[in-house]
Amino acid sequence: MGRRTKIIQYAAALLMALAAILGGLFGGPAAAAKDGADEGDPLAPDVEVFTGRGFDTCEAPSLGAMSAWRKSQYRAVGVYIGGRGRACKQQVNLGPRWVRSVHDEGWSILPLYVGSQSPCVHSGSKQNVIIDAEPWYQGAEEGRDAVLSAVALGMRENSPIYLDMEAYDRHDPECADTTLSFVQGWSNEVRRQGFLPGFYSSSTSGVRHMDSMRASGVQDLPEIMWFARWDIPGSVEDEPSLADDAWTPHRRIHQYAGNVTEEYGGVTMKIDRNMVDAPVAVID
């Protein structure tokens, strides 16, 4: 083999190695990953699953309120850990001490991240945080931010992070494609960082959109589905927007009531009710 040929092959090998390193650091739209419909139970041994009733509320309650609500039927709590679309930005109670304390008290934690929203989002309050012109890369960037937020609160790898994508017009092709690309970038990055990408949305918009993409063989989808369908009994089964074998087992949450007021132990809160059979935060 000539010296010139050897130099060319050596240079090519260096370029391939560099590409692999950069790909691992930054990911890319072409990176493949499993979707939410794997057969069997692919969850890692260190994943913690909670099955039962939970609630979520805009601002993390005080430690005293969480102790009082041990008298309730709920044992899981959804908290909003970050994202530029988060409604209650001043989370005065939420911090590593809060997370550790409620976990030690027997609560399971469902971390929610409200990032950029679909360009065709229905909610007027989310119009100022829509996805930009590079949705996949923006999704990946916000996925990294979501993981940093979770780690800062003491949550470890194999914890889920649920991307809150409010209801949008999935019938608008351009908007649906933009939203999907953002979700894929976000999910890919969260998964690459060792966390589980989850997805929250309305059953008839975002959730139905994700399931149609799953059925089409699209990759880089979220691994857990949190669907909002109110005013019916709570159940993770028989959801019309999801195929029977999609996001199972232990990969579903049903938000079955919203903006309801309840009181336990002398403490009143306005909450959303959830039936949970899904991963929860692993606390450091």
Short mmCIF file of C-alpha atoms in Angstrom, two decimals:
data_model
loop_
_atom_site.label_atom_id
_atom_site.label_comp_id
_atom_site.label_asym_id
_atom_site.label_seq_id
_atom_site.Cartn_x
_atom_site.Cartn_y
_atom_site.Cartn_z
CA MET A 1 0.00 0.00 0.00
CA GLY A 2 1.41 3.41 -0.99
CA ARG A 3 2.28 6.13 1.49
CA ARG A 4 -0.35 8.47 -0.03
CA THR A 5 -3.10 5.83 0.39
CA LYS A 6 -2.12 5.24 4.02
CA ILE A 7 -2.26 8.98 4.76
CA ILE A 8 -5.74 9.25 3.19
CA GLN A 9 -7.05 6.28 5.18
CA TYR A 10 -5.56 7.63 8.39
CA ALA A 11 -7.16 11.03 7.81
CA ALA A 12 -10.53 9.39 7.10
CA ALA A 13 -10.32 7.38 10.32
CA LEU A 14 -9.57 10.54 12.30
CA LEU A 15 -12.57 12.31 10.75
CA MET A 16 -14.87 9.37 11.57
CA ALA A 17 -13.67 9.30 15.18
CA LEU A 18 -14.18 13.07 15.50
CA ALA A 19 -17.70 12.75 14.08
CA ALA A 20 -18.54 10.03 16.60
CA ILE A 21 -17.30 12.18 19.49
CA LEU A 22 -19.24 15.23 18.34
CA GLY A 23 -22.32 13.12 17.74
CA GLY A 24 -22.15 11.83 21.29
CA LEU A 25 -21.76 15.35 22.67
CA PHE A 26 -24.43 17.13 20.67
CA GLY A 27 -26.69 14.49 19.15
CA GLY A 28 -28.49 15.26 15.88
CA PRO A 29 -31.82 14.92 14.12
CA ALA A 30 -30.81 11.61 12.58
CA ALA A 31 -29.97 9.93 15.88
CA ALA A 32 -32.22 6.89 16.39
CA ALA A 33 -33.73 5.80 19.70
CA LYS A 34 -36.50 3.54 20.87
CA ASP A 35 -40.02 4.91 20.96
CA GLY A 36 -42.68 4.48 23.62
CA ALA A 37 -44.07 1.15 22.45
CA ASP A 38 -41.36 -1.38 23.23
CA GLU A 39 -42.52 -4.93 23.84
CA GLY A 40 -42.14 -6.34 27.34
CA ASP A 41 -40.86 -4.09 30.12
CA PRO A 42 -37.67 -2.33 28.99
CA LEU A 43 -37.36 -0.17 32.12
CA ALA A 44 -33.95 -0.36 33.75
CA PRO A 45 -33.66 -2.02 37.19
CA ASP A 46 -32.98 1.35 38.86
CA VAL A 47 -36.20 2.93 37.56
CA GLU A 48 -38.75 3.49 40.34
CA VAL A 49 -42.39 2.97 39.36
CA PHE A 50 -45.37 4.27 41.33
CA THR A 51 -48.87 2.88 40.88
CA GLY A 52 -51.73 4.75 42.51
CA ARG A 53 -53.25 8.21 42.79
CA GLY A 54 -51.33 11.45 42.52
CA PHE A 55 -51.93 15.16 42.17
CA ASP A 56 -50.17 18.09 40.57
CA THR A 57 -50.43 21.76 41.40
CA CYS A 58 -48.89 24.90 39.92
CA GLU A 59 -46.64 25.75 42.86
CA ALA A 60 -44.96 23.14 45.03
CA PRO A 61 -46.82 23.10 48.38
CA SER A 62 -45.07 23.79 51.65
CA LEU A 63 -43.60 20.92 53.64
CA GLY A 64 -46.34 21.42 56.20
CA ALA A 65 -49.01 21.10 53.53
CA MET A 66 -47.41 17.93 52.18
CA SER A 67 -47.38 16.44 55.68
CA ALA A 68 -51.03 17.35 56.17
CA TRP A 69 -51.96 15.75 52.87
CA ARG A 70 -50.61 12.42 54.00
CA LYS A 71 -54.20 12.00 55.19
CA SER A 72 -55.34 12.01 51.54
CA GLN A 73 -55.64 9.20 49.03
CA TYR A 74 -52.68 10.63 47.09
CA ARG A 75 -49.09 9.42 47.35
CA ALA A 76 -47.51 11.03 44.25
CA VAL A 77 -47.08 14.74 43.55
CA GLY A 78 -46.32 16.49 40.26
CA VAL A 79 -44.00 19.50 40.54
CA TYR A 80 -42.91 21.97 37.87
CA ILE A 81 -39.12 21.99 37.92
CA GLY A 82 -38.40 24.45 35.09
CA GLY A 83 -38.91 25.63 31.52
CA ARG A 84 -39.56 29.05 30.01
CA GLY A 85 -43.28 28.26 29.69
CA ARG A 86 -43.74 27.43 33.39
CA ALA A 87 -46.70 29.36 34.82
CA CYS A 88 -45.63 29.54 38.48
CA LYS A 89 -42.05 30.66 38.07
CA GLN A 90 -41.52 31.62 41.74
CA GLN A 91 -41.32 28.18 43.33
CA VAL A 92 -40.56 29.39 46.85
CA ASN A 93 -40.80 25.93 48.40
CA LEU A 94 -39.15 23.80 45.73
CA GLY A 95 -35.52 22.92 46.34
CA PRO A 96 -33.28 19.94 47.19
CA ARG A 97 -34.39 20.00 50.84
CA TRP A 98 -38.06 19.95 49.84
CA VAL A 99 -37.50 17.06 47.44
CA ARG A 100 -35.59 15.03 50.03
CA SER A 101 -38.10 15.77 52.79
CA VAL A 102 -41.25 14.84 50.87
CA HIS A 103 -39.53 11.76 49.47
CA ASP A 104 -38.51 10.64 52.96
CA GLU A 105 -42.10 11.21 54.05
CA GLY A 106 -43.30 8.67 51.50
CA TRP A 107 -44.21 10.82 48.51
CA SER A 108 -43.27 9.89 44.95
CA ILE A 109 -42.35 12.87 42.75
CA LEU A 110 -43.34 13.49 39.12
CA PRO A 111 -41.07 16.22 37.65
CA LEU A 112 -42.72 18.40 34.95
CA TYR A 113 -40.87 20.74 32.57
CA VAL A 114 -42.84 23.39 30.66
CA GLY A 115 -40.61 24.31 27.74
CA SER A 116 -41.33 26.05 24.45
CA GLN A 117 -44.81 25.44 23.11
CA SER A 118 -46.24 24.48 19.74
CA PRO A 119 -46.63 27.35 17.22
CA CYS A 120 -50.34 26.44 17.03
CA VAL A 121 -50.88 26.15 20.79
CA HIS A 122 -54.46 26.89 21.82
CA SER A 123 -53.66 28.68 25.08
CA GLY A 124 -53.28 32.42 24.71
CA SER A 125 -50.96 32.55 27.74
CA LYS A 126 -48.38 30.40 25.89
CA GLN A 127 -48.18 32.44 22.68
CA ASN A 128 -45.00 34.18 23.86
CA VAL A 129 -43.01 30.95 24.30
CA ILE A 130 -43.49 29.17 20.97
CA ILE A 131 -40.89 26.95 19.28
CA ASP A 132 -38.44 28.78 17.00
CA ALA A 133 -37.13 28.09 13.50
CA GLU A 134 -34.76 25.26 14.58
CA PRO A 135 -37.10 23.03 16.59
CA TRP A 136 -34.92 19.92 16.95
CA TYR A 137 -31.90 21.82 18.25
CA GLN A 138 -34.05 24.01 20.48
CA GLY A 139 -35.65 20.88 21.88
CA ALA A 140 -32.22 19.38 22.58
CA GLU A 141 -31.07 22.56 24.31
CA GLU A 142 -34.16 22.64 26.50
CA GLY A 143 -33.73 18.92 27.18
CA ARG A 144 -30.30 19.65 28.63
CA ASP A 145 -31.80 22.42 30.74
CA ALA A 146 -34.49 20.05 32.00
CA VAL A 147 -31.88 17.53 33.14
CA LEU A 148 -29.81 20.24 34.85
CA SER A 149 -32.94 21.40 36.69
CA ALA A 150 -33.69 17.86 37.85
CA VAL A 151 -30.11 17.20 38.97
CA ALA A 152 -30.03 20.49 40.91
CA LEU A 153 -33.02 19.23 42.90
CA GLY A 154 -31.28 15.96 43.78
CA MET A 155 -32.88 13.74 41.14
CA ARG A 156 -30.69 11.00 39.69
CA GLU A 157 -30.37 9.17 36.39
CA ASN A 158 -33.31 6.91 35.53
CA SER A 159 -35.67 9.60 36.80
CA PRO A 160 -38.40 10.70 34.37
CA ILE A 161 -38.89 14.29 33.24
CA TYR A 162 -42.30 15.05 31.75
CA LEU A 163 -42.39 17.65 28.96
CA ASP A 164 -45.60 19.70 29.30
CA MET A 165 -46.86 20.49 25.79
CA GLU A 166 -50.22 22.22 26.03
CA ALA A 167 -52.99 21.41 23.53
CA TYR A 168 -52.27 22.41 19.92
CA ASP A 169 -53.74 21.98 16.43
CA ARG A 170 -52.28 18.66 15.34
CA HIS A 171 -54.22 18.93 12.05
CA ASP A 172 -51.97 21.81 10.91
CA PRO A 173 -49.23 19.87 9.03
CA GLU A 174 -46.46 22.46 9.28
CA CYS A 175 -47.15 23.16 12.94
CA ALA A 176 -47.41 19.44 13.76
CA ASP A 177 -44.06 18.77 12.08
CA THR A 178 -42.39 21.60 14.00
CA THR A 179 -43.82 20.38 17.28
CA LEU A 180 -42.79 16.79 16.59
CA SER A 181 -39.22 17.83 15.75
CA PHE A 182 -38.95 19.78 19.02
CA VAL A 183 -40.30 16.82 21.02
CA GLN A 184 -37.85 14.47 19.29
CA GLY A 185 -34.88 16.72 20.03
CA TRP A 186 -35.95 17.11 23.64
CA SER A 187 -36.57 13.40 24.13
CA ASN A 188 -33.32 12.39 22.46
CA GLU A 189 -31.26 14.67 24.70
CA VAL A 190 -33.03 13.77 27.95
CA ARG A 191 -32.56 10.09 27.13
CA ARG A 192 -28.90 10.63 26.21
CA GLN A 193 -28.32 12.20 29.62
CA GLY A 194 -29.60 9.04 31.32
CA PHE A 195 -33.09 10.29 32.21
CA LEU A 196 -36.47 9.10 30.90
CA PRO A 197 -38.29 11.52 28.57
CA GLY A 198 -41.99 11.75 29.34
CA PHE A 199 -44.70 13.74 27.61
CA TYR A 200 -47.81 15.49 28.94
CA SER A 201 -50.56 16.84 26.71
CA SER A 202 -54.25 16.72 25.92
CA SER A 203 -55.49 13.30 24.82
CA THR A 204 -57.07 14.70 21.67
CA SER A 205 -54.10 16.80 20.53
CA GLY A 206 -50.53 16.07 21.58
CA VAL A 207 -51.11 12.53 22.82
CA ARG A 208 -53.03 11.47 19.72
CA HIS A 209 -50.34 13.10 17.57
CA MET A 210 -47.55 11.16 19.32
CA ASP A 211 -49.42 7.87 18.99
CA SER A 212 -49.98 8.39 15.27
CA MET A 213 -46.24 9.05 14.89
CA ARG A 214 -45.45 5.91 16.88
CA ALA A 215 -47.71 3.89 14.60
CA SER A 216 -45.85 5.34 11.60
CA GLY A 217 -42.51 4.14 12.97
CA VAL A 218 -41.16 7.56 13.96
CA GLN A 219 -38.18 7.39 16.35
CA ASP A 220 -37.03 9.55 19.29
CA LEU A 221 -40.48 9.71 20.83
CA PRO A 222 -41.10 10.09 24.59
CA GLU A 223 -40.99 6.94 26.70
CA ILE A 224 -43.89 7.76 29.03
CA MET A 225 -47.28 9.27 28.19
CA TRP A 226 -49.20 11.54 30.57
CA PHE A 227 -52.60 12.21 28.98
CA ALA A 228 -55.21 14.72 30.08
CA ARG A 229 -58.82 13.63 29.68
CA TRP A 230 -61.00 15.19 32.32
CA ASP A 231 -64.34 14.40 33.92
CA ILE A 232 -64.13 10.63 33.60
CA PRO A 233 -62.93 7.98 36.09
CA GLY A 234 -59.17 7.78 36.43
CA SER A 235 -57.63 4.89 34.50
CA VAL A 236 -54.40 4.27 32.61
CA GLU A 237 -56.20 1.77 30.38
CA ASP A 238 -58.76 2.14 27.60
CA GLU A 239 -57.57 5.56 26.44
CA PRO A 240 -59.05 6.10 22.94
CA SER A 241 -56.05 8.14 21.75
CA LEU A 242 -53.57 5.35 22.52
CA ALA A 243 -53.27 1.91 21.02
CA ASP A 244 -53.69 -0.84 23.62
CA ASP A 245 -50.03 -1.88 23.36
CA ALA A 246 -48.60 1.64 23.23
CA TRP A 247 -46.60 2.96 26.18
CA THR A 248 -47.03 -0.14 28.31
CA PRO A 249 -46.33 -1.46 30.86
CA HIS A 250 -45.81 1.15 33.59
CA ARG A 251 -45.63 4.08 31.15
CA ARG A 252 -48.93 5.91 31.54
CA ILE A 253 -50.48 8.64 33.67
CA HIS A 254 -54.08 9.79 33.33
CA GLN A 255 -54.95 13.31 34.46
CA TYR A 256 -58.68 12.79 34.93
CA ALA A 257 -59.77 16.02 36.66
CA GLY A 258 -58.44 19.57 36.74
CA ASN A 259 -58.69 22.67 38.91
CA VAL A 260 -60.50 20.93 41.75
CA THR A 261 -60.26 22.07 45.37
CA GLU A 262 -59.65 19.55 48.16
CA GLU A 263 -58.84 19.79 51.85
CA TYR A 264 -56.92 17.36 54.05
CA GLY A 265 -55.46 17.90 57.50
CA GLY A 266 -56.80 21.43 57.55
CA VAL A 267 -54.93 22.41 54.35
CA THR A 268 -56.83 23.35 51.18
CA MET A 269 -55.26 23.21 47.71
CA LYS A 270 -56.40 23.52 44.11
CA ILE A 271 -55.08 20.53 42.21
CA ASP A 272 -55.34 18.26 39.17
CA ARG A 273 -56.06 14.60 39.89
CA ASN A 274 -54.04 11.80 38.32
CA MET A 275 -54.03 8.02 38.13
CA VAL A 276 -50.41 6.91 37.87
CA ASP A 277 -48.65 3.78 36.68
CA ALA A 278 -45.31 5.21 35.63
CA PRO A 279 -41.74 6.05 36.65
CA VAL A 280 -41.10 8.63 39.36
CA ALA A 281 -38.01 10.56 40.42
CA VAL A 282 -35.06 8.64 41.82
CA ILE A 283 -33.78 10.80 44.66
CA ASP A 284 -30.06 11.15 45.33
#
